[in-house]
Short mmCIF file of the C-alpha atoms (twelve columns), coordinates in Angstrom:
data_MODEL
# 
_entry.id   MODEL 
# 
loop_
_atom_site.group_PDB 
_atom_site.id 
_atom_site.type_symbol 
_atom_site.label_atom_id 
_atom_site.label_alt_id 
_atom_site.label_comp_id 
_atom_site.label_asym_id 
_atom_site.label_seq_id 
_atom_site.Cartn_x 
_atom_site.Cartn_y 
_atom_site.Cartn_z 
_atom_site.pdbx_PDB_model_num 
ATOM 1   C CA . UNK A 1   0.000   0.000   0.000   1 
ATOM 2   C CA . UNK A 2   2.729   2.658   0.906   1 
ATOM 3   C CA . UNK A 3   4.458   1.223   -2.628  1 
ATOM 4   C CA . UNK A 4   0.860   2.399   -4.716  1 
ATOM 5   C CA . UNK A 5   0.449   5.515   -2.509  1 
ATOM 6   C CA . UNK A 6   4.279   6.537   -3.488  1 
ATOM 7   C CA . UNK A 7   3.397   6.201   -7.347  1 
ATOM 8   C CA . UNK A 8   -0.066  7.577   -6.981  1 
ATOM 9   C CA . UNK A 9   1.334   10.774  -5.362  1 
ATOM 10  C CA . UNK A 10  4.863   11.013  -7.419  1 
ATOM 11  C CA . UNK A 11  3.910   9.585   -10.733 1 
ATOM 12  C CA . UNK A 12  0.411   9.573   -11.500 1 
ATOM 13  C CA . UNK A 13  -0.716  13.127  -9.789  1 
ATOM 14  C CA . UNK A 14  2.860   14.826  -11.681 1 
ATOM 15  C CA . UNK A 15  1.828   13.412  -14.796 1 
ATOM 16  C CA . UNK A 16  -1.795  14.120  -14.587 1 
ATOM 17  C CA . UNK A 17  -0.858  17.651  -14.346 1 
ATOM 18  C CA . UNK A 18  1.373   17.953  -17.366 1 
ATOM 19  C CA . UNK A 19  -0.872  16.013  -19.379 1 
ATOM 20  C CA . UNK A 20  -3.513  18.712  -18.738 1 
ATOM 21  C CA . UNK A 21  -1.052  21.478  -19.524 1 
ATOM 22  C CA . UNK A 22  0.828   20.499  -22.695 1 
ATOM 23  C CA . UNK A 23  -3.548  19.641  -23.854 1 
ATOM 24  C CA . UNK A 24  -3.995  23.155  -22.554 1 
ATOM 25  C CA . UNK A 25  -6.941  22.835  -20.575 1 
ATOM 26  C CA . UNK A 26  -5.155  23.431  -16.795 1 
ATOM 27  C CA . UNK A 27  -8.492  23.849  -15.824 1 
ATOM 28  C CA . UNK A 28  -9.309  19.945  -16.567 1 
ATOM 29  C CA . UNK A 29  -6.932  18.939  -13.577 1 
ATOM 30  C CA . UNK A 30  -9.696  19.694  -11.644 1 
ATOM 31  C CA . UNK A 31  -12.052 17.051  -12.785 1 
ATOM 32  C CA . UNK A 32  -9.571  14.319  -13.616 1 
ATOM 33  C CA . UNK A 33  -7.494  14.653  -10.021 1 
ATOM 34  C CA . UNK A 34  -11.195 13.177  -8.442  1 
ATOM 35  C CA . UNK A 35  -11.287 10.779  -10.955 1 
ATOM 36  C CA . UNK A 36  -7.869  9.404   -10.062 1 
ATOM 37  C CA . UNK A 37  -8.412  9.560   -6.341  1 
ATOM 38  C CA . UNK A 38  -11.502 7.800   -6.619  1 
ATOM 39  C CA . UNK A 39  -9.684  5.301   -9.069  1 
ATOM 40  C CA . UNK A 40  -7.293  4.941   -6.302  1 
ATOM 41  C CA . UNK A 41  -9.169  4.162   -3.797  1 
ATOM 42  C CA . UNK A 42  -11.127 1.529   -5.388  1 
ATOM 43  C CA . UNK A 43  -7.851  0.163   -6.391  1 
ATOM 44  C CA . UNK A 44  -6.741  -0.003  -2.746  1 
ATOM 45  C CA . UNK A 45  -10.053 -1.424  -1.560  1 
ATOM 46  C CA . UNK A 46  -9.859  -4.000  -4.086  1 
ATOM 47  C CA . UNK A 47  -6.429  -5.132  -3.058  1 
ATOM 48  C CA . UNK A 48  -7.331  -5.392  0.403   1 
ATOM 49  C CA . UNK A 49  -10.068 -7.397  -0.215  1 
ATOM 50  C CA . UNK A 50  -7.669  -9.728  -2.377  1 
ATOM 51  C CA . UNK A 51  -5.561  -9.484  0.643   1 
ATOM 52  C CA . UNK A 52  -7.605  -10.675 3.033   1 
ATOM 53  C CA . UNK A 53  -9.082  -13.616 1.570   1 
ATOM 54  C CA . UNK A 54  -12.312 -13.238 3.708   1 
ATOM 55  C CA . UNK A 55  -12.394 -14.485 7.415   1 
ATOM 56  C CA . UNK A 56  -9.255  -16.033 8.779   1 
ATOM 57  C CA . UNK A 57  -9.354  -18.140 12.153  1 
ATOM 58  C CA . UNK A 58  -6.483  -19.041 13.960  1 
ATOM 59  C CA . UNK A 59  -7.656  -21.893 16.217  1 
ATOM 60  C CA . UNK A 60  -5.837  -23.579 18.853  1 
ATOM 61  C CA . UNK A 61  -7.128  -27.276 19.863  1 
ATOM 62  C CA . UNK A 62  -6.248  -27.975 23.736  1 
ATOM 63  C CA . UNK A 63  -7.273  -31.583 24.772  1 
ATOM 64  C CA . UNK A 64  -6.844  -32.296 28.055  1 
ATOM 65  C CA . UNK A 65  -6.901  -36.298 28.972  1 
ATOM 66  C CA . UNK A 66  -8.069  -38.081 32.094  1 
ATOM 67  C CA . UNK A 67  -7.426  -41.272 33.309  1 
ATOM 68  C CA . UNK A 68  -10.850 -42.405 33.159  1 
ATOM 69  C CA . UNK A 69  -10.571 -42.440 28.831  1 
ATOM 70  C CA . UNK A 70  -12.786 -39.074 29.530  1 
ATOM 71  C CA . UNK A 71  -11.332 -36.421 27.281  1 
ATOM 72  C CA . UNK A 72  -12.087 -32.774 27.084  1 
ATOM 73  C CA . UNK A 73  -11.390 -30.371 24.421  1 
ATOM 74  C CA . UNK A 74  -11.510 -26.389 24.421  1 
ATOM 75  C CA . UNK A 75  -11.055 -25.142 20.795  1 
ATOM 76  C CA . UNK A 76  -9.861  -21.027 20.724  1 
ATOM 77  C CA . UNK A 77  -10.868 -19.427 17.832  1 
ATOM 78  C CA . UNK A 78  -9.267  -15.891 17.084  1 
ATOM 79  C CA . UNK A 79  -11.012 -14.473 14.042  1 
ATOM 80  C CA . UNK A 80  -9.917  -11.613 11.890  1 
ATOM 81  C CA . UNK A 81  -12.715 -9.987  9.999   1 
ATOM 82  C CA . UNK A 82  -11.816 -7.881  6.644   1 
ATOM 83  C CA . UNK A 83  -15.137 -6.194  6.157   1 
ATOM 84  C CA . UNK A 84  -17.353 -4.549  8.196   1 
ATOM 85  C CA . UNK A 85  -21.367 -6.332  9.307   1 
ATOM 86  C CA . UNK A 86  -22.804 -8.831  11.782  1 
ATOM 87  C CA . UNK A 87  -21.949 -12.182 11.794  1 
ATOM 88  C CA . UNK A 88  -23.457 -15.682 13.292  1 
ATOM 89  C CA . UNK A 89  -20.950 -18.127 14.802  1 
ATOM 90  C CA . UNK A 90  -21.841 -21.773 15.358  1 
ATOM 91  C CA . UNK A 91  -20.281 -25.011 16.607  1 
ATOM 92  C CA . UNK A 92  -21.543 -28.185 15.419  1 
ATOM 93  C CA . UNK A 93  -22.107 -30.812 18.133  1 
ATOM 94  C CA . UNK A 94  -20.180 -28.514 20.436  1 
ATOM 95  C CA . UNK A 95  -22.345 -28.338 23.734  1 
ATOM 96  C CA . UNK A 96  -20.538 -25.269 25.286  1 
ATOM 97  C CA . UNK A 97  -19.737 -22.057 23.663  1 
ATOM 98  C CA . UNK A 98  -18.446 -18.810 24.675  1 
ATOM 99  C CA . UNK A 99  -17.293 -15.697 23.915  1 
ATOM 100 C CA . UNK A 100 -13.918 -14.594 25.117  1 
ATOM 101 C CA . UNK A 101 -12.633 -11.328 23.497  1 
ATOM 102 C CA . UNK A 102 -13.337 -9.173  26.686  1 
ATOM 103 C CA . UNK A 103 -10.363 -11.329 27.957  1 
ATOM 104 C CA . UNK A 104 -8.257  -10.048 24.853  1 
ATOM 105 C CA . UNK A 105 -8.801  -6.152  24.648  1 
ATOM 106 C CA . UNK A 106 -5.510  -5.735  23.299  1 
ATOM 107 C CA . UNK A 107 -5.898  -7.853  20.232  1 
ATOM 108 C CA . UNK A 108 -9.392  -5.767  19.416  1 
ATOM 109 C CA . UNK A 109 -9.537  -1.870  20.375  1 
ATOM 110 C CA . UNK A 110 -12.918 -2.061  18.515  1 
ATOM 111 C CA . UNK A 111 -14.404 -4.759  21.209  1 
ATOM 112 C CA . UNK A 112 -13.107 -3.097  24.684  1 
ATOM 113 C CA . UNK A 113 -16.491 -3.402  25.145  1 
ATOM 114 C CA . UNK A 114 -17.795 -5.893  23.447  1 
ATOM 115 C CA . UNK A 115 -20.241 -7.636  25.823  1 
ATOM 116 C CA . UNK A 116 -22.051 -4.684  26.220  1 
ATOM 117 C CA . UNK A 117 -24.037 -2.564  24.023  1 
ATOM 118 C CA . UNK A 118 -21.911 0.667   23.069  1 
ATOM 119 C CA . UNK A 119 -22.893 3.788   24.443  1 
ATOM 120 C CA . UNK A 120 -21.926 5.970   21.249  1 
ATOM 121 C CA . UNK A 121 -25.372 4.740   19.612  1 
ATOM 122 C CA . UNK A 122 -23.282 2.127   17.235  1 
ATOM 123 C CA . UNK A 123 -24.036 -1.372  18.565  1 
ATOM 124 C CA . UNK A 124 -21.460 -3.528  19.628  1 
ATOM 125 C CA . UNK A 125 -22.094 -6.782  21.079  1 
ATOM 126 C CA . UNK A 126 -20.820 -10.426 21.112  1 
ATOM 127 C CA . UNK A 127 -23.233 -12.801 23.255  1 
ATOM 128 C CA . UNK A 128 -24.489 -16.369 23.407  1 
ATOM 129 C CA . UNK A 129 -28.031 -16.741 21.525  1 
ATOM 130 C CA . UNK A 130 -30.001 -19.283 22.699  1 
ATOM 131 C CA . UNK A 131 -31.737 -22.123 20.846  1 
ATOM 132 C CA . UNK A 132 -30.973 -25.679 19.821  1 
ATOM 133 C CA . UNK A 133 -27.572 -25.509 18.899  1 
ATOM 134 C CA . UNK A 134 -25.834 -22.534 20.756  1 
ATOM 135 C CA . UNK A 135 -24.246 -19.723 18.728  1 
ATOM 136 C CA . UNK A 136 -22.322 -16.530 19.185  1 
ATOM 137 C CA . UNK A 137 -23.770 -13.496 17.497  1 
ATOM 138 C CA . UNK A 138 -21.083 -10.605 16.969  1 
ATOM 139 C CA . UNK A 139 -22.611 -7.522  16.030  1 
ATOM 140 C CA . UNK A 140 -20.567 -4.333  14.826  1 
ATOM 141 C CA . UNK A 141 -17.792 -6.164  13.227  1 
ATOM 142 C CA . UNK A 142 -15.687 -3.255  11.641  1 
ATOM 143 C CA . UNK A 143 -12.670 -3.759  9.058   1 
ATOM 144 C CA . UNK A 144 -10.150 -5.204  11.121  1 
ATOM 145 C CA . UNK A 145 -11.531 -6.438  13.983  1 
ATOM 146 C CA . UNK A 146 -9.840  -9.829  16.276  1 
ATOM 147 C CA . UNK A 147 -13.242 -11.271 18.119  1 
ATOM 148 C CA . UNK A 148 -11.738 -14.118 19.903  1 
ATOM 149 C CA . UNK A 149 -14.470 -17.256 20.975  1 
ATOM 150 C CA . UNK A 150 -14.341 -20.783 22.322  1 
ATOM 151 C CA . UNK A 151 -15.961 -23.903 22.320  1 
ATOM 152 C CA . UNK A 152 -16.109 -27.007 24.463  1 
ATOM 153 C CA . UNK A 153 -17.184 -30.630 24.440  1 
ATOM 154 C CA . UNK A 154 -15.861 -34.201 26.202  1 
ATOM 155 C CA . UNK A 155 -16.148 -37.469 24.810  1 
ATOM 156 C CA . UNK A 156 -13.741 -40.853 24.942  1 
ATOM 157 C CA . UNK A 157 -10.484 -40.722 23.917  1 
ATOM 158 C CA . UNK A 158 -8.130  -41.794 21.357  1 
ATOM 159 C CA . UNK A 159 -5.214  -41.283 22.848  1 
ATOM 160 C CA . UNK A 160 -3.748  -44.294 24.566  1 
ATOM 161 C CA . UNK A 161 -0.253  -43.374 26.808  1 
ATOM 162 C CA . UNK A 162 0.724   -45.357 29.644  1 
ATOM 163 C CA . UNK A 163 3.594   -43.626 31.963  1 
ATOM 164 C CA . UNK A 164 5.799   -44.772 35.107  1 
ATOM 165 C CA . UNK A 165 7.507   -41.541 36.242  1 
ATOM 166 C CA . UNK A 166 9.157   -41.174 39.310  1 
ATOM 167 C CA . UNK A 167 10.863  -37.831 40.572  1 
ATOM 168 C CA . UNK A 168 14.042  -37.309 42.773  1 
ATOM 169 C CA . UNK A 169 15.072  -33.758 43.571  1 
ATOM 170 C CA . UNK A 170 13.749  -32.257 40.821  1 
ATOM 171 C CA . UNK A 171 15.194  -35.186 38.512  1 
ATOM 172 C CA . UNK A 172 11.942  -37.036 36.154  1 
ATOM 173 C CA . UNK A 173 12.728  -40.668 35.124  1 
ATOM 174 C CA . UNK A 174 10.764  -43.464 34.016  1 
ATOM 175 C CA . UNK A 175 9.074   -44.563 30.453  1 
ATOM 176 C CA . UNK A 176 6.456   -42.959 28.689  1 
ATOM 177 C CA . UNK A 177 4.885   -45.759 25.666  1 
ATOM 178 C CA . UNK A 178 2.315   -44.970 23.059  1 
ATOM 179 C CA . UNK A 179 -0.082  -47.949 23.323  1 
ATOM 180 C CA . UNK A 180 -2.734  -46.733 21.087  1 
ATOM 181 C CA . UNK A 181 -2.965  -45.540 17.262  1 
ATOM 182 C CA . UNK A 182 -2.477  -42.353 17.247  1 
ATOM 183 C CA . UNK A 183 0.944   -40.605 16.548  1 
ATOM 184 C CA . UNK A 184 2.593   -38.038 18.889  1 
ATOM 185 C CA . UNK A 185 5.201   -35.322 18.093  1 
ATOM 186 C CA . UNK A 186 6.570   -33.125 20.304  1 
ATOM 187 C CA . UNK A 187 6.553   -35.210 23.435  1 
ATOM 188 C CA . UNK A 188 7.333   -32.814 27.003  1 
ATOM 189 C CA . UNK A 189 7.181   -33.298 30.816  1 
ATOM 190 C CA . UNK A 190 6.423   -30.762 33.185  1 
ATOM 191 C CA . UNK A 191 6.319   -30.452 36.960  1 
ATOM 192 C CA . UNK A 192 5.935   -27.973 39.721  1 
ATOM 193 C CA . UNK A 193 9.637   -27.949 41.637  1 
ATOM 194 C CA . UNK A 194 10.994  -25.332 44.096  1 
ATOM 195 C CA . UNK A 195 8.824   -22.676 43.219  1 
ATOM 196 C CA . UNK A 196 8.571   -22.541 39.979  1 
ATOM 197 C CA . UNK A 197 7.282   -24.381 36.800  1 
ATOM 198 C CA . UNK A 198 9.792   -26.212 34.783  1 
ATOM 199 C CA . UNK A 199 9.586   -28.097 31.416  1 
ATOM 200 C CA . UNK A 200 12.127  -30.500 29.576  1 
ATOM 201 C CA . UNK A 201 11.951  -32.132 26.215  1 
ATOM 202 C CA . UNK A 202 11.133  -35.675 25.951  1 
ATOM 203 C CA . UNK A 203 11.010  -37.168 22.531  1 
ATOM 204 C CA . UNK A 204 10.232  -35.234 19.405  1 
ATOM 205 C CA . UNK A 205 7.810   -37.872 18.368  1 
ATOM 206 C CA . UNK A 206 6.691   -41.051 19.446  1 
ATOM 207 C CA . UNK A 207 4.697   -43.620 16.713  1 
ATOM 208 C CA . UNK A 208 1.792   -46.523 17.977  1 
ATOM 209 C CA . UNK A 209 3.862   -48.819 19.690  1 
ATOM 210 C CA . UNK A 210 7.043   -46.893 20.937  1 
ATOM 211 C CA . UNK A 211 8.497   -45.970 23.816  1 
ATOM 212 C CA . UNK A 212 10.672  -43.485 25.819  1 
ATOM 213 C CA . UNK A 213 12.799  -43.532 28.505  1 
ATOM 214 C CA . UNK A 214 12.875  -40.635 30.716  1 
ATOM 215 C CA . UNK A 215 15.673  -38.663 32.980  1 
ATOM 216 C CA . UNK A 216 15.523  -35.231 32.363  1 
ATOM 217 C CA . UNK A 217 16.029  -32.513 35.098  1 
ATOM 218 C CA . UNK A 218 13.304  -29.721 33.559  1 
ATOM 219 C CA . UNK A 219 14.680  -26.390 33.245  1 
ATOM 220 C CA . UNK A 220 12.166  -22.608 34.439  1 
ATOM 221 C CA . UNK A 221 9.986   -21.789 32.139  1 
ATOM 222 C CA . UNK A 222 8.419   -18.676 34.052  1 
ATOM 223 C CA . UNK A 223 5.264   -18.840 35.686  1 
ATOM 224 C CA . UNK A 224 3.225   -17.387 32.941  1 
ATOM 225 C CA . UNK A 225 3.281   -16.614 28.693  1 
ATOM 226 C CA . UNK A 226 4.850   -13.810 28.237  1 
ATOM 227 C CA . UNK A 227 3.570   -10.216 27.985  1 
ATOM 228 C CA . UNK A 228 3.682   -9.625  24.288  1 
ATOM 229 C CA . UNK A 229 3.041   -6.376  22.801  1 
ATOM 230 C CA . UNK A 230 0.250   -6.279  19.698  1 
ATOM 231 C CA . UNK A 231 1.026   -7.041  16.450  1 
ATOM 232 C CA . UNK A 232 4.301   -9.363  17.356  1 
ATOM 233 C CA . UNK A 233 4.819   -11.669 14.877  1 
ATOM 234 C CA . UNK A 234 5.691   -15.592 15.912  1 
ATOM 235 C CA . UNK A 235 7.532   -17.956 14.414  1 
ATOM 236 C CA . UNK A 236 5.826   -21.608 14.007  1 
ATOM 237 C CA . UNK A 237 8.565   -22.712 16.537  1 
ATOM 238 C CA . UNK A 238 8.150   -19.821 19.264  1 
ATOM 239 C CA . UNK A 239 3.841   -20.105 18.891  1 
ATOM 240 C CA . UNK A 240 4.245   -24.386 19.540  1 
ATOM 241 C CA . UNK A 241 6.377   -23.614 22.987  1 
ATOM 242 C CA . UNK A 242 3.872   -21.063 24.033  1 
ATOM 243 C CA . UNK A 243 0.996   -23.207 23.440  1 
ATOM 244 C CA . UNK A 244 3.234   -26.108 25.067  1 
ATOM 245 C CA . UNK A 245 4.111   -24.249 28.090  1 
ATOM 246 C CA . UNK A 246 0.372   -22.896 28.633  1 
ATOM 247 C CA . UNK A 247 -0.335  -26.636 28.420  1 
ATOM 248 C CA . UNK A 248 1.739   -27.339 30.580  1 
ATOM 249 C CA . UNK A 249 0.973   -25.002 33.510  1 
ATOM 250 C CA . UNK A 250 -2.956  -25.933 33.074  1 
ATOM 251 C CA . UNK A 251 -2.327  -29.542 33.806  1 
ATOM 252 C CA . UNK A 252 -0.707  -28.973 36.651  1 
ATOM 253 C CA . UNK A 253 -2.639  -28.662 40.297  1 
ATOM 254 C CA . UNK A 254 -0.272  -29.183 42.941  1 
ATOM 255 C CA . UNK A 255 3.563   -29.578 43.670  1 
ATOM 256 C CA . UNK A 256 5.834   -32.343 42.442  1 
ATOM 257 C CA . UNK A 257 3.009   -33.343 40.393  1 
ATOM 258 C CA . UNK A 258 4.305   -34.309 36.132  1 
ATOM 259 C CA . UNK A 259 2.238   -33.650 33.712  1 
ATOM 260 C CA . UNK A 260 2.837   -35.128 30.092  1 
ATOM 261 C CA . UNK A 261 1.986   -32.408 27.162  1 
ATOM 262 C CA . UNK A 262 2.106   -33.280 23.246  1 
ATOM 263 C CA . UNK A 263 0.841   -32.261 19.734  1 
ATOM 264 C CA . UNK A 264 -1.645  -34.081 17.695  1 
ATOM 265 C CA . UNK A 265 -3.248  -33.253 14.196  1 
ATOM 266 C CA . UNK A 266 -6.505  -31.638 14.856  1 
ATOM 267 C CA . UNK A 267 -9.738  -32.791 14.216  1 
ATOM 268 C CA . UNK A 268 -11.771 -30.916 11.556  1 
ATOM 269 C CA . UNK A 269 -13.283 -27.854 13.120  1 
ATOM 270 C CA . UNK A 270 -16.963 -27.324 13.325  1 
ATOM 271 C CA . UNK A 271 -17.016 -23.763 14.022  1 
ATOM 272 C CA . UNK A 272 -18.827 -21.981 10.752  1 
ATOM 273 C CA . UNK A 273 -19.437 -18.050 10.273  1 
ATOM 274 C CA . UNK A 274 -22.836 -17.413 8.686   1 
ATOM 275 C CA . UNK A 275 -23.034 -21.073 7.779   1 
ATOM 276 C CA . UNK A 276 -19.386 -20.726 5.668   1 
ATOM 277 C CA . UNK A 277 -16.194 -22.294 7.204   1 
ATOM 278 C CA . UNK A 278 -13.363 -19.457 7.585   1 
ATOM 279 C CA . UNK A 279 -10.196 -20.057 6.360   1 
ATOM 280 C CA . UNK A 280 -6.866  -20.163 8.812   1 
ATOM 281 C CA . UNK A 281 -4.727  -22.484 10.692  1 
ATOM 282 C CA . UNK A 282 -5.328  -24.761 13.512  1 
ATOM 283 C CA . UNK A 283 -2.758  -26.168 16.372  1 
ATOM 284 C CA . UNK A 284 -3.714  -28.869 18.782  1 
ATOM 285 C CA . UNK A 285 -2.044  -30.129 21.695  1 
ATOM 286 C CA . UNK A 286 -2.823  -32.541 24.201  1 
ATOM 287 C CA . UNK A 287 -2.088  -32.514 28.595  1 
ATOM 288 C CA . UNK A 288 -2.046  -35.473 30.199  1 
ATOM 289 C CA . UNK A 289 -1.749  -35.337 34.479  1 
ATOM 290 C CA . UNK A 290 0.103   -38.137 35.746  1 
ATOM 291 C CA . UNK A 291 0.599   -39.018 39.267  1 
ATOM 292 C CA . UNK A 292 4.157   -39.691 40.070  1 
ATOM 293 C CA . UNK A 293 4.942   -43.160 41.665  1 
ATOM 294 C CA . UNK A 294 7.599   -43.654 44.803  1 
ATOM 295 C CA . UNK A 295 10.776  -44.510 43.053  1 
ATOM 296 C CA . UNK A 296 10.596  -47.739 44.911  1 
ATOM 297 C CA . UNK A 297 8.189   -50.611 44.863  1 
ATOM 298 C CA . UNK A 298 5.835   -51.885 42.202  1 
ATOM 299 C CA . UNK A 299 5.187   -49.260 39.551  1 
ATOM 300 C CA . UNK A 300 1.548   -48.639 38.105  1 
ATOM 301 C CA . UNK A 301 0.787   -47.805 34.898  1 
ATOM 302 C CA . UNK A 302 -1.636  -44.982 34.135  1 
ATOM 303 C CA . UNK A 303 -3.992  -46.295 31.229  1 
ATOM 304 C CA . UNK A 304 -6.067  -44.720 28.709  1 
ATOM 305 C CA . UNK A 305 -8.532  -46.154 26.490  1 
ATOM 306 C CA . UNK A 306 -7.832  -46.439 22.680  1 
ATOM 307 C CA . UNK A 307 -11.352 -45.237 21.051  1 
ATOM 308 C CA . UNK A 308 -12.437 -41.706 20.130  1 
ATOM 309 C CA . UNK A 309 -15.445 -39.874 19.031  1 
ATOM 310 C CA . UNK A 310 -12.876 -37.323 17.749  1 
ATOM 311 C CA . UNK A 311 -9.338  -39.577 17.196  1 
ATOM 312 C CA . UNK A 312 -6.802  -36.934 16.947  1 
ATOM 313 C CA . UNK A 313 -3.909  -37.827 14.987  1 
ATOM 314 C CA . UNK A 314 -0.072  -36.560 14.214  1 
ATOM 315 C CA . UNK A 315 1.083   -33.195 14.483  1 
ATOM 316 C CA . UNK A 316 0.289   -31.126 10.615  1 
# 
């Protein structure tokens, strides 16, 4: 955009007025400078449109496993909206929705108040509409705008890990196996040790039917994500340790406890926008709490059933 503003103003406006001159009508620049600015603009608006390619979600998947074969999943949708309206969110099968951007008031300046009717006459609201199938309506979408919702459901799981972790002064060891069918990458443990919470790398993947030995000493990873300013840009690699380290931290509920955090492919996302699925990308990870065992005596292995109503699969 600076690039076509730079010719529009040093090329085209220049040349626009010599063209008028050397016709000798000077008094023509008049009507054809409008012309071009209008030109212009549509030309921008155009581009940005092309730009956007429509609504763009950037969903995070966070499954969160039980020993029971009970699993959860949150999904975190953060949509970007190009054009201004209202717009209808739904879920699918999803039982729980909600909307979350009040949380986020940094990503959206447009939705500081968001839950809420705006005061300035233009309405601005994102709530929970009742009915059959629960959806979000967001109402004075401008161009721009981050609205940031989530959905939740529980079902039986897929994933199928059975762990014998022990801890010494801060030290994990043990095995970790994949005894179902569904692929792991990114394998980490975490625990709760001296104060603080601490991570370590386990196995960058782990196939149906493999296993892992464990002794790792985790290293601090803080005790929450970092503050980042808007607009920061991520790398792939910097977004999956965030999203690790958040999993991480939610899994765990009391000292010396080890929690067991990986990535999965996602599952196909039911969330639609006026009926139409956005485009975007989608991350999913998986925490797993796991009791530690004494480091002496008979070790017990923590199971987890291999069916799913939504299997996830390897990282993508």
């Amino acid at each position: 955009m600076a690039g076509l503003l730079t010719v529009y103003l040093v090329v085209v406006l220049p040349a626009n007025y010599l063209f008028v001159r050397r016709v000798g009508s000077p008094t023509l620049f008049w009507v054809t400078a409008p012309a071009f600015a209008v030109a212009f603009t549509m030309i921008s608006y155009l581009l940005g449109q092309g730009f956007q390619a429509g609504i763009r979600d950037q969903e995070i998947q966070l499954y969160r496993v039980g020993p029971d074969g009970i699993v959860s999943r949150v999904d975190l949708h953060g949509l970007v909206f190009p054009t201004r309206g209202d717009h209808q969110l739904s879920f699918g099968n999803d039982s729980l929705v909600a909307p979350s951007t009040i949380a986020y008031p940094d990503l959206s300046p447009f939705c500081l108040g968001c839950t809420f009717p705006a005061v300035s006459g233009a309405s601005i609201e994102e709530h929970v509409m009742a009915g059959k199938s629960p959806t979000i309506a967001e109402r004075g979408i401008v161009y721009g705008s981050v609205r940031v919702v989530s959905s939740a459901s529980t079902g039986v799981g897929g994933l199928a890990l059975a762990a014998h972790l022990t801890t010494i002064n801060g030290r994990i060891s043990g095995s970790i196996a994949n005894t179902g069918k569904v692929p792991i990458a990114g394998l980490l443990v975490y625990t709760y040790y001296q104060g603080g919470y601490r991570s370590a790398v386990v196995a960058q993947g782990l196939a149906p039917g493999d296993a892992v030995q464990v002794d790792s000493v985790p290293t601090p990873i803080g005790d929450a994500a970092p503050n980042l300013p808007p607009g920061t840009r991520l790398t792939d690699g910097q977004i999956i340790s965030l999203v690790a380290d958040e999993a991480g931290r939610r899994n765990l509920s009391h000292r010396g406890q080890v929690a067991i955090v990986g990535f999965v492919k996602p599952v196909q996302s039911a969330m639609r926008v006026d009926r139409k699925a956005p485009g975007g990308e989608v991350l999913a990870a998986f925490g797993m709490p796991v009791d530690v065992e004494p480091p002496t005596g008979r070790l017990r292995a923590v199971p987890f059933p291999p069916q799913s109503a939504f299997p996830p699969a390897a990282a993508g």
